[in-house]
PDB file of C-alpha atoms in Angstrom:
ATOM      1  CA  UNK A  14       0.148  -0.122  -0.162  1.00  0.00           C
ATOM      2  CA  UNK A  15       1.333   3.519  -0.603  1.00  0.00           C
ATOM      3  CA  UNK A  16       1.490   5.773   1.477  1.00  0.00           C
ATOM      4  CA  UNK A  17      -0.091   9.221   1.328  1.00  0.00           C
ATOM      5  CA  UNK A  18       1.975  12.553   1.189  1.00  0.00           C
ATOM      6  CA  UNK A  19       0.637  14.498   3.632  1.00  0.00           C
ATOM      7  CA  UNK A  20       1.815  18.504   4.274  1.00  0.00           C
ATOM      8  CA  UNK A  21       0.976  18.376   8.160  1.00  0.00           C
ATOM      9  CA  UNK A  22       0.335  15.844  10.939  1.00  0.00           C
ATOM     10  CA  UNK A  23      -2.987  16.501  11.579  1.00  0.00           C
ATOM     11  CA  UNK A  24      -4.195  14.007  13.590  1.00  0.00           C
ATOM     12  CA  UNK A  25      -2.538  14.264  16.737  1.00  0.00           C
ATOM     13  CA  UNK A  26      -4.301  18.136  16.936  1.00  0.00           C
ATOM     14  CA  UNK A  27      -7.914  15.977  16.279  1.00  0.00           C
ATOM     15  CA  UNK A  28      -7.685  13.858  19.054  1.00  0.00           C
ATOM     16  CA  UNK A  29      -6.785  16.461  21.830  1.00  0.00           C
ATOM     17  CA  UNK A  30      -9.546  18.405  20.083  1.00  0.00           C
ATOM     18  CA  UNK A  31     -11.984  15.506  20.008  1.00  0.00           C
ATOM     19  CA  UNK A  32     -12.072  14.483  23.391  1.00  0.00           C
ATOM     20  CA  UNK A  33     -15.593  16.293  24.969  1.00  0.00           C
ATOM     21  CA  UNK A  34     -13.438  17.363  28.152  1.00  0.00           C
ATOM     22  CA  UNK A  35     -11.113  18.841  26.287  1.00  0.00           C
ATOM     23  CA  UNK A  36     -13.283  20.260  23.806  1.00  0.00           C
ATOM     24  CA  UNK A  37     -15.545  22.026  26.169  1.00  0.00           C
ATOM     25  CA  UNK A  38     -12.464  23.735  27.450  1.00  0.00           C
ATOM     26  CA  UNK A  39     -11.180  25.282  24.101  1.00  0.00           C
ATOM     27  CA  UNK A  40     -14.658  26.054  23.708  1.00  0.00           C
ATOM     28  CA  UNK A  41     -14.657  28.415  26.644  1.00  0.00           C
ATOM     29  CA  UNK A  42     -11.375  29.929  25.977  1.00  0.00           C
ATOM     30  CA  UNK A  43     -13.082  31.112  22.763  1.00  0.00           C
ATOM     31  CA  UNK A  44     -14.138  34.639  24.622  1.00  0.00           C
ATOM     32  CA  UNK A  45     -10.685  35.183  24.243  1.00  0.00           C
ATOM     33  CA  UNK A  46     -10.152  35.688  28.251  1.00  0.00           C
ATOM     34  CA  UNK A  47      -7.692  33.930  30.018  1.00  0.00           C
ATOM     35  CA  UNK A  48      -9.238  31.680  33.116  1.00  0.00           C
ATOM     36  CA  UNK A  49      -8.053  29.312  35.458  1.00  0.00           C
ATOM     37  CA  UNK A  50      -8.294  25.585  35.942  1.00  0.00           C
ATOM     38  CA  UNK A  51     -10.718  25.858  38.620  1.00  0.00           C
ATOM     39  CA  UNK A  52     -12.919  27.764  36.397  1.00  0.00           C
ATOM     40  CA  UNK A  53     -12.273  25.455  33.541  1.00  0.00           C
ATOM     41  CA  UNK A  54     -13.418  22.439  35.036  1.00  0.00           C
ATOM     42  CA  UNK A  55     -16.480  23.815  36.644  1.00  0.00           C
ATOM     43  CA  UNK A  56     -17.477  24.665  32.820  1.00  0.00           C
ATOM     44  CA  UNK A  57     -16.100  21.225  31.776  1.00  0.00           C
ATOM     45  CA  UNK A  58     -18.014  19.484  34.657  1.00  0.00           C
ATOM     46  CA  UNK A  59     -15.233  17.695  36.155  1.00  0.00           C
ATOM     47  CA  UNK A  60     -12.596  17.600  39.214  1.00  0.00           C
ATOM     48  CA  UNK A  61      -9.804  19.795  39.366  1.00  0.00           C
ATOM     49  CA  UNK A  62      -7.383  16.974  38.928  1.00  0.00           C
ATOM     50  CA  UNK A  63      -8.985  15.910  35.697  1.00  0.00           C
ATOM     51  CA  UNK A  64      -8.995  19.349  34.025  1.00  0.00           C
ATOM     52  CA  UNK A  65      -5.610  19.609  34.790  1.00  0.00           C
ATOM     53  CA  UNK A  66      -4.645  16.503  33.356  1.00  0.00           C
ATOM     54  CA  UNK A  67      -6.345  17.414  30.425  1.00  0.00           C
ATOM     55  CA  UNK A  68      -5.086  20.892  30.347  1.00  0.00           C
ATOM     56  CA  UNK A  69      -1.215  19.742  30.449  1.00  0.00           C
ATOM     57  CA  UNK A  70      -2.025  17.756  27.088  1.00  0.00           C
ATOM     58  CA  UNK A  71      -3.431  20.802  25.811  1.00  0.00           C
ATOM     59  CA  UNK A  72      -0.197  22.522  26.722  1.00  0.00           C
ATOM     60  CA  UNK A  73       1.825  20.022  25.352  1.00  0.00           C
ATOM     61  CA  UNK A  74       0.043  19.797  22.237  1.00  0.00           C
ATOM     62  CA  UNK A  75       0.024  23.909  22.077  1.00  0.00           C
ATOM     63  CA  UNK A  76      -3.572  24.281  21.797  1.00  0.00           C
ATOM     64  CA  UNK A  77      -3.220  26.273  24.925  1.00  0.00           C
ATOM     65  CA  UNK A  78      -0.588  28.958  26.784  1.00  0.00           C
ATOM     66  CA  UNK A  79      -0.301  29.920  30.479  1.00  0.00           C
ATOM     67  CA  UNK A  80      -0.695  32.797  31.856  1.00  0.00           C
ATOM     68  CA  UNK A  81       1.316  33.158  35.409  1.00  0.00           C
ATOM     69  CA  UNK A  82       0.116  36.202  38.069  1.00  0.00           C
ATOM     70  CA  UNK A  83       2.332  35.092  41.157  1.00  0.00           C
ATOM     71  CA  UNK A  84       1.294  31.662  41.905  1.00  0.00           C
ATOM     72  CA  UNK A  85      -1.909  31.524  40.180  1.00  0.00           C
ATOM     73  CA  UNK A  86      -1.868  30.096  36.571  1.00  0.00           C
ATOM     74  CA  UNK A  87      -4.738  30.894  33.700  1.00  0.00           C
ATOM     75  CA  UNK A  88      -5.050  29.311  30.665  1.00  0.00           C
ATOM     76  CA  UNK A  89      -5.985  30.782  27.571  1.00  0.00           C
ATOM     77  CA  UNK A  90      -6.148  29.902  24.087  1.00  0.00           C
ATOM     78  CA  UNK A  91      -2.713  29.429  22.097  1.00  0.00           C
ATOM     79  CA  UNK A  92      -3.589  32.317  19.106  1.00  0.00           C
ATOM     80  CA  UNK A  93      -6.193  32.963  16.964  1.00  0.00           C
ATOM     81  CA  UNK A  94      -5.560  30.047  14.560  1.00  0.00           C
ATOM     82  CA  UNK A  95      -7.159  27.840  16.895  1.00  0.00           C
ATOM     83  CA  UNK A  96      -9.583  29.720  17.577  1.00  0.00           C
ATOM     84  CA  UNK A  97     -10.099  29.859  13.743  1.00  0.00           C
ATOM     85  CA  UNK A  98     -10.441  25.858  13.758  1.00  0.00           C
ATOM     86  CA  UNK A  99     -12.585  25.465  16.376  1.00  0.00           C
ATOM     87  CA  UNK A 100     -15.332  28.159  14.695  1.00  0.00           C
ATOM     88  CA  UNK A 101     -15.101  26.186  11.581  1.00  0.00           C
ATOM     89  CA  UNK A 102     -15.732  22.902  13.419  1.00  0.00           C
ATOM     90  CA  UNK A 103     -18.405  24.621  15.268  1.00  0.00           C
ATOM     91  CA  UNK A 104     -20.012  25.137  11.591  1.00  0.00           C
ATOM     92  CA  UNK A 105     -20.165  21.678  10.745  1.00  0.00           C
ATOM     93  CA  UNK A 106     -20.903  19.927  13.859  1.00  0.00           C
ATOM     94  CA  UNK A 107     -24.368  19.734  15.265  1.00  0.00           C
ATOM     95  CA  UNK A 108     -26.296  22.228  17.603  1.00  0.00           C
ATOM     96  CA  UNK A 109     -26.447  20.220  21.349  1.00  0.00           C
ATOM     97  CA  UNK A 110     -30.430  19.624  22.308  1.00  0.00           C
ATOM     98  CA  UNK A 111     -31.758  22.511  24.604  1.00  0.00           C
ATOM     99  CA  UNK A 112     -33.034  20.958  27.380  1.00  0.00           C
ATOM    100  CA  UNK A 113     -33.750  23.874  29.749  1.00  0.00           C
ATOM    101  CA  UNK A 114     -34.941  27.336  30.161  1.00  0.00           C
ATOM    102  CA  UNK A 115     -31.412  28.084  31.112  1.00  0.00           C
ATOM    103  CA  UNK A 116     -29.612  26.328  28.321  1.00  0.00           C
ATOM    104  CA  UNK A 117     -32.315  28.179  26.054  1.00  0.00           C
ATOM    105  CA  UNK A 118     -31.305  31.403  27.633  1.00  0.00           C
ATOM    106  CA  UNK A 119     -27.745  30.773  27.241  1.00  0.00           C
ATOM    107  CA  UNK A 120     -27.859  30.097  23.836  1.00  0.00           C
ATOM    108  CA  UNK A 121     -30.471  33.007  22.562  1.00  0.00           C
ATOM    109  CA  UNK A 122     -27.893  35.427  24.146  1.00  0.00           C
ATOM    110  CA  UNK A 123     -25.018  33.891  22.568  1.00  0.00           C
ATOM    111  CA  UNK A 124     -26.747  34.230  19.030  1.00  0.00           C
ATOM    112  CA  UNK A 125     -27.251  37.509  19.327  1.00  0.00           C
ATOM    113  CA  UNK A 126     -23.550  38.767  20.484  1.00  0.00           C
ATOM    114  CA  UNK A 127     -20.382  36.997  21.347  1.00  0.00           C
ATOM    115  CA  UNK A 128     -16.807  37.257  21.184  1.00  0.00           C
ATOM    116  CA  UNK A 129     -15.253  34.880  18.315  1.00  0.00           C
ATOM    117  CA  UNK A 130     -12.047  34.829  20.283  1.00  0.00           C
ATOM    118  CA  UNK A 131     -11.282  38.345  19.778  1.00  0.00           C
ATOM    119  CA  UNK A 132     -14.131  39.798  17.230  1.00  0.00           C
ATOM    120  CA  UNK A 133     -17.386  40.442  17.480  1.00  0.00           C
ATOM    121  CA  UNK A 134     -19.867  37.669  16.570  1.00  0.00           C
ATOM    122  CA  UNK A 135     -23.648  36.763  16.333  1.00  0.00           C
ATOM    123  CA  UNK A 136     -26.344  38.635  15.064  1.00  0.00           C
ATOM    124  CA  UNK A 137     -24.316  41.627  16.256  1.00  0.00           C
ATOM    125  CA  UNK A 138     -21.431  40.831  14.329  1.00  0.00           C
ATOM    126  CA  UNK A 139     -23.532  40.071  11.151  1.00  0.00           C
ATOM    127  CA  UNK A 140     -24.902  43.285  11.501  1.00  0.00           C
ATOM    128  CA  UNK A 141     -21.416  45.102  11.646  1.00  0.00           C
ATOM    129  CA  UNK A 142     -20.412  43.973   8.489  1.00  0.00           C
ATOM    130  CA  UNK A 143     -23.598  44.313   6.904  1.00  0.00           C
ATOM    131  CA  UNK A 144     -23.710  48.194   7.992  1.00  0.00           C
ATOM    132  CA  UNK A 145     -20.269  48.865   6.975  1.00  0.00           C
ATOM    133  CA  UNK A 146     -20.829  47.169   3.181  1.00  0.00           C
ATOM    134  CA  UNK A 147     -24.338  49.347   3.273  1.00  0.00           C
ATOM    135  CA  UNK A 148     -22.680  52.415   4.112  1.00  0.00           C
ATOM    136  CA  UNK A 149     -19.659  52.248   1.204  1.00  0.00           C
ATOM    137  CA  UNK A 150     -16.885  51.480   4.099  1.00  0.00           C
ATOM    138  CA  UNK A 151     -15.862  48.356   3.147  1.00  0.00           C
ATOM    139  CA  UNK A 152     -14.609  46.575   0.224  1.00  0.00           C
ATOM    140  CA  UNK A 153     -14.170  42.647  -0.139  1.00  0.00           C
ATOM    141  CA  UNK A 154     -11.469  42.261   2.626  1.00  0.00           C
ATOM    142  CA  UNK A 155     -10.316  45.894   3.215  1.00  0.00           C
ATOM    143  CA  UNK A 156     -11.605  49.337   3.983  1.00  0.00           C
ATOM    144  CA  UNK A 157     -12.922  52.067   1.619  1.00  0.00           C
ATOM    145  CA  UNK A 158     -11.128  55.423   2.393  1.00  0.00           C
ATOM    146  CA  UNK A 159     -14.475  56.130   4.153  1.00  0.00           C
ATOM    147  CA  UNK A 160     -14.004  53.469   6.139  1.00  0.00           C
ATOM    148  CA  UNK A 161     -10.713  54.303   7.470  1.00  0.00           C
ATOM    149  CA  UNK A 162     -11.984  57.567   8.335  1.00  0.00           C
ATOM    150  CA  UNK A 163     -15.173  56.311  10.203  1.00  0.00           C
ATOM    151  CA  UNK A 164     -13.103  53.675  12.206  1.00  0.00           C
ATOM    152  CA  UNK A 165     -10.574  56.088  13.420  1.00  0.00           C
ATOM    153  CA  UNK A 166     -13.039  58.150  14.489  1.00  0.00           C
ATOM    154  CA  UNK A 167     -14.296  55.693  16.518  1.00  0.00           C
ATOM    155  CA  UNK A 168     -10.581  55.139  18.009  1.00  0.00           C
ATOM    156  CA  UNK A 169     -10.217  51.773  16.520  1.00  0.00           C
ATOM    157  CA  UNK A 170      -6.243  51.326  15.589  1.00  0.00           C
ATOM    158  CA  UNK A 171      -6.871  50.866  11.770  1.00  0.00           C
ATOM    159  CA  UNK A 172      -3.159  50.788  11.108  1.00  0.00           C
ATOM    160  CA  UNK A 173      -2.172  48.517  13.911  1.00  0.00           C
ATOM    161  CA  UNK A 174      -4.345  46.164  12.364  1.00  0.00           C
ATOM    162  CA  UNK A 175      -2.702  46.479   8.950  1.00  0.00           C
ATOM    163  CA  UNK A 176       0.898  45.917   9.910  1.00  0.00           C
ATOM    164  CA  UNK A 177      -0.371  42.804  12.269  1.00  0.00           C
ATOM    165  CA  UNK A 178       1.033  39.081  10.941  1.00  0.00           C
ATOM    166  CA  UNK A 179      -2.570  38.200  10.876  1.00  0.00           C
ATOM    167  CA  UNK A 180      -5.174  38.718   7.817  1.00  0.00           C
ATOM    168  CA  UNK A 181      -6.455  42.049   7.958  1.00  0.00           C
ATOM    169  CA  UNK A 182     -10.186  41.898   7.102  1.00  0.00           C
ATOM    170  CA  UNK A 183     -11.528  38.570   5.892  1.00  0.00           C
ATOM    171  CA  UNK A 184     -15.153  37.897   6.752  1.00  0.00           C
ATOM    172  CA  UNK A 185     -15.931  34.725   8.882  1.00  0.00           C
ATOM    173  CA  UNK A 186     -18.878  32.599   8.116  1.00  0.00           C
ATOM    174  CA  UNK A 187     -20.763  32.955  11.634  1.00  0.00           C
ATOM    175  CA  UNK A 188     -22.055  29.765  13.288  1.00  0.00           C
ATOM    176  CA  UNK A 189     -24.882  30.444  14.036  1.00  0.00           C
ATOM    177  CA  UNK A 190     -26.127  32.952  11.661  1.00  0.00           C
ATOM    178  CA  UNK A 191     -24.931  31.323   8.480  1.00  0.00           C
ATOM    179  CA  UNK A 192     -23.327  34.478   7.258  1.00  0.00           C
ATOM    180  CA  UNK A 193     -20.501  36.279   7.149  1.00  0.00           C
ATOM    181  CA  UNK A 194     -18.758  38.443  10.088  1.00  0.00           C
ATOM    182  CA  UNK A 195     -15.623  40.574  10.288  1.00  0.00           C
ATOM    183  CA  UNK A 196     -12.901  38.554  11.443  1.00  0.00           C
ATOM    184  CA  UNK A 197      -8.949  39.176  11.497  1.00  0.00           C
ATOM    185  CA  UNK A 198      -6.705  41.719  12.614  1.00  0.00           C
ATOM    186  CA  UNK A 199      -9.377  44.780  11.869  1.00  0.00           C
ATOM    187  CA  UNK A 200     -12.396  42.446  13.192  1.00  0.00           C
ATOM    188  CA  UNK A 201     -10.244  42.145  17.074  1.00  0.00           C
ATOM    189  CA  UNK A 202      -9.338  46.071  16.616  1.00  0.00           C
ATOM    190  CA  UNK A 203     -13.204  47.163  16.072  1.00  0.00           C
ATOM    191  CA  UNK A 204     -14.653  44.850  19.019  1.00  0.00           C
ATOM    192  CA  UNK A 205     -11.508  46.380  21.269  1.00  0.00           C
ATOM    193  CA  UNK A 206     -12.761  49.824  20.352  1.00  0.00           C
ATOM    194  CA  UNK A 207     -15.987  48.974  21.206  1.00  0.00           C
ATOM    195  CA  UNK A 208     -15.435  47.561  24.473  1.00  0.00           C
ATOM    196  CA  UNK A 209     -12.745  50.568  25.738  1.00  0.00           C
ATOM    197  CA  UNK A 210     -15.990  52.767  24.661  1.00  0.00           C
ATOM    198  CA  UNK A 211     -18.502  51.095  26.618  1.00  0.00           C
ATOM    199  CA  UNK A 212     -20.580  50.364  23.732  1.00  0.00           C
ATOM    200  CA  UNK A 213     -20.662  46.378  24.132  1.00  0.00           C
ATOM    201  CA  UNK A 214     -20.114  44.772  28.187  1.00  0.00           C
ATOM    202  CA  UNK A 215     -19.467  40.988  28.924  1.00  0.00           C
ATOM    203  CA  UNK A 216     -22.156  39.625  30.807  1.00  0.00           C
ATOM    204  CA  UNK A 217     -22.554  36.434  32.972  1.00  0.00           C
ATOM    205  CA  UNK A 218     -22.536  33.735  30.093  1.00  0.00           C
ATOM    206  CA  UNK A 219     -19.209  33.130  28.923  1.00  0.00           C
ATOM    207  CA  UNK A 220     -18.659  34.248  25.220  1.00  0.00           C
ATOM    208  CA  UNK A 221     -22.004  36.360  25.648  1.00  0.00           C
ATOM    209  CA  UNK A 222     -21.774  40.403  25.222  1.00  0.00           C
ATOM    210  CA  UNK A 223     -24.436  42.893  25.536  1.00  0.00           C
ATOM    211  CA  UNK A 224     -25.040  45.945  23.948  1.00  0.00           C
ATOM    212  CA  UNK A 225     -25.464  49.047  26.117  1.00  0.00           C
ATOM    213  CA  UNK A 226     -27.664  52.251  25.832  1.00  0.00           C
ATOM    214  CA  UNK A 227     -24.832  54.423  24.634  1.00  0.00           C
ATOM    215  CA  UNK A 228     -23.521  51.578  22.414  1.00  0.00           C
ATOM    216  CA  UNK A 229     -27.261  51.634  21.320  1.00  0.00           C
ATOM    217  CA  UNK A 230     -27.264  55.285  20.395  1.00  0.00           C
ATOM    218  CA  UNK A 231     -23.874  55.736  18.785  1.00  0.00           C
ATOM    219  CA  UNK A 232     -24.165  52.117  16.462  1.00  0.00           C
ATOM    220  CA  UNK A 233     -27.478  53.124  15.409  1.00  0.00           C
ATOM    221  CA  UNK A 234     -25.959  56.853  14.168  1.00  0.00           C
ATOM    222  CA  UNK A 235     -23.486  55.119  12.494  1.00  0.00           C
ATOM    223  CA  UNK A 236     -25.398  51.855  10.443  1.00  0.00           C
ATOM    224  CA  UNK A 237     -28.681  51.571  10.111  1.00  0.00           C
ATOM    225  CA  UNK A 238     -28.802  47.682  10.404  1.00  0.00           C
ATOM    226  CA  UNK A 239     -31.209  46.456  13.306  1.00  0.00           C
ATOM    227  CA  UNK A 240     -29.533  43.072  13.978  1.00  0.00           C
ATOM    228  CA  UNK A 241     -26.476  45.233  15.195  1.00  0.00           C
ATOM    229  CA  UNK A 242     -28.912  47.202  18.123  1.00  0.00           C
ATOM    230  CA  UNK A 243     -31.928  44.880  18.710  1.00  0.00           C
ATOM    231  CA  UNK A 244     -30.643  43.461  21.673  1.00  0.00           C
ATOM    232  CA  UNK A 245     -31.473  43.660  25.273  1.00  0.00           C
ATOM    233  CA  UNK A 246     -29.500  46.733  26.704  1.00  0.00           C
ATOM    234  CA  UNK A 247     -27.026  46.095  30.370  1.00  0.00           C
ATOM    235  CA  UNK A 248     -28.838  47.869  33.167  1.00  0.00           C
TER     236      UNK A 248
END
């Protein structure tokens, strides 16, 4: 039997992700924040010792990094490439069944607005890209001159995003909306600016974000998209 030529050995990485506990840990880290092992154990529904064993394997496989603060250790995804792989897998995977009102509420919040590692996703993320397109601010995978001026006025570091080693402004197919939101260095820079202005805030549900009253007013003035401003504001 002839050996099949391969550009990369994907089997070990696929095996790491395939375990349900490790998949839950990686998914919890998709909001871009670093979390302690205890928090990840609770999310995955396993003991602290079990979570630590899985985290050690993920570290060895270079899917997560560890951040040390004094005696404390926090874990985060090793980079946006890992997040992109997880998002692609989410798009082709079945949705888990909703078995409680709490799960239904959490699913609805994630559909409305969430972070996809470091950029805005869900209906809000799709609405943002639609608004940039409709206003003539976005050309395929790039900004127009008007878009550069608009985002600079919002405090977005467009120049820094262009200098990043990441792709500048790719479209990322949203796994809940099945339409594109804005990813890459520009998507991350816009999302950072929206948080800095207090237009979006993180909530109690991992990855879910909520638009504030200030954000609703500011974004409504910039974009006509109802998808971007229709969620329940933070109170």
